[in-house]
Short mmCIF file of C-alpha atoms in Angstrom, two decimals:
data_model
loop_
_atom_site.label_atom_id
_atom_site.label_comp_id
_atom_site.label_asym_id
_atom_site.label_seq_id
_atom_site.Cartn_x
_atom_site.Cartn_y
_atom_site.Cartn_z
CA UNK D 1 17.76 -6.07 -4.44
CA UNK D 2 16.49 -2.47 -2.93
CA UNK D 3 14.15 -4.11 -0.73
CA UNK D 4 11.55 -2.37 -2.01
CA UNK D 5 9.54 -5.19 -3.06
CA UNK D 6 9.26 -8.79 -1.99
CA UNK D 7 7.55 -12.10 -3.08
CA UNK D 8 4.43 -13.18 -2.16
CA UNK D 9 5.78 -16.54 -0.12
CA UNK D 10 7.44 -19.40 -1.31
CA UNK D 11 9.57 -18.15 -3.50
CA UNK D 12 7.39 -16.74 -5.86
CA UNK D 13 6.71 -13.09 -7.07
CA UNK D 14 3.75 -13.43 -9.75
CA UNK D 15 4.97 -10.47 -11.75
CA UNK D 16 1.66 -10.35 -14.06
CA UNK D 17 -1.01 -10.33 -11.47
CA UNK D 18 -2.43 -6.89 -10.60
CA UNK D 19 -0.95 -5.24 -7.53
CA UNK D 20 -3.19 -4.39 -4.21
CA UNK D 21 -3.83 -1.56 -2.78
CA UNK D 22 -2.44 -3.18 0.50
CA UNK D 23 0.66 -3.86 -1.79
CA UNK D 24 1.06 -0.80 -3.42
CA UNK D 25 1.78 0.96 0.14
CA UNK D 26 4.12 -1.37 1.47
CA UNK D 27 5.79 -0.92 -1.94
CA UNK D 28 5.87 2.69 -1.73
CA UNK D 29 6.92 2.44 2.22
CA UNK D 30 9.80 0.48 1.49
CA UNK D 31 10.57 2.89 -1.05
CA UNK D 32 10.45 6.10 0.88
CA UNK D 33 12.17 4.36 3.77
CA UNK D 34 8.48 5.38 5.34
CA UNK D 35 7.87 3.71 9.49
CA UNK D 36 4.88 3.95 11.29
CA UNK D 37 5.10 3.81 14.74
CA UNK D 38 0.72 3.48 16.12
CA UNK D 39 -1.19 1.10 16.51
CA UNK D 40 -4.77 2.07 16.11
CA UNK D 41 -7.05 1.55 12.90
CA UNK D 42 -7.70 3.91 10.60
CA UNK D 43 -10.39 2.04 8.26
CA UNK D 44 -13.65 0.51 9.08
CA UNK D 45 -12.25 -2.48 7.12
CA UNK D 46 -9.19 -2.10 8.83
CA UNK D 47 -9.60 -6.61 9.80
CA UNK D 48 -9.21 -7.17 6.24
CA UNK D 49 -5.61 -5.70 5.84
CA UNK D 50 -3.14 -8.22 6.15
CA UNK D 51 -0.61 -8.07 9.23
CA UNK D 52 2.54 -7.55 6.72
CA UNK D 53 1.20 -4.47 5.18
CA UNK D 54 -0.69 -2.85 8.41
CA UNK D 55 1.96 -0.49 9.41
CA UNK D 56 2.44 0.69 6.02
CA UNK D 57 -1.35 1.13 5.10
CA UNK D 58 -2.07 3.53 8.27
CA UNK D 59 1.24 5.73 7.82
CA UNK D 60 0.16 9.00 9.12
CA UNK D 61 0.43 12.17 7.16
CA UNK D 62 2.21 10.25 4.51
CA UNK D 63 -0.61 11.77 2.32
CA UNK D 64 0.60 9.30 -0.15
CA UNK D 65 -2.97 7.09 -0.95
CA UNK D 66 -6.50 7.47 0.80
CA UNK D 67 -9.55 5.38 1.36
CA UNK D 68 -12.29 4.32 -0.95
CA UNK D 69 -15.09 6.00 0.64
CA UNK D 70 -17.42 5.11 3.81
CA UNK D 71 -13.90 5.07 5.61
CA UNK D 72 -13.02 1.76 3.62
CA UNK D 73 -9.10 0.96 2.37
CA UNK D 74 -10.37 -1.83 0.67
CA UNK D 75 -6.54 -4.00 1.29
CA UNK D 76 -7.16 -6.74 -1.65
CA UNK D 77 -8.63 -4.46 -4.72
CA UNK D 78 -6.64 -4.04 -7.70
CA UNK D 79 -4.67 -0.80 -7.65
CA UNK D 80 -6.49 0.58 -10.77
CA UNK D 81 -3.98 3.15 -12.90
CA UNK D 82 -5.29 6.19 -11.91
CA UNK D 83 -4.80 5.34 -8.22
CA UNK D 84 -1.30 4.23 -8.76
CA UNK D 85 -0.47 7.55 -10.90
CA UNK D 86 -1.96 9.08 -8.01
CA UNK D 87 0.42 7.82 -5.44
CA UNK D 88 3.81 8.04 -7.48
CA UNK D 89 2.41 11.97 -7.92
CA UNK D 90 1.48 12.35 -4.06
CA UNK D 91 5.03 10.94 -3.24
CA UNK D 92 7.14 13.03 -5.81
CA UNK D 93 4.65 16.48 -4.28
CA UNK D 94 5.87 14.84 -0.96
CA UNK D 95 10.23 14.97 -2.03
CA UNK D 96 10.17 11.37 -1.79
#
């Protein structure tokens, strides 16, 4: 109901599958009322992030989540813990 998160299609949400990494910033976007307004890439693997969450994976100076390393995002991973802690604590340094 706050539009921060949405389904994955056809009605269904899937509430006990892990969360992406691709999904966690769209998620966290649509929680800080966050736009992005570019269009260039910002990951070498930048093909492999779905349309939907694009604009919110390569908000700039959002500082709230980084890449894995060899300037990958990798979209579909798992959001492990730690990275997730990492965001809601990069977001609350932020005053989001």
């Amino acid at each position: 109901s706050q539009g921060i998160m949405s389904g994955i299609g056809g009605g269904a949400f899937w509430p006990e599958e892990p969360i992406s990494r691709e999904q966690i910033c769209v998620a966290m976007a649509n929680y800080a009322g966050l736009t992005y307004s570019g269009s260039s890439g910002t990951f070498a693997d930048d093909s492999s992030i779905h349309d939907w969450a694009k604009k919110h994976v390569r908000l700039p100076g959002a500082g709230l989540i980084t890449g894995m390393g060899s300037n990958t995002f990798a979209p579909q991973d798992p959001a492990q813990r730690a990275q997730a802690c990492a965001i809601v604590l990069n977001a609350y340094d932020a005053g989001l």
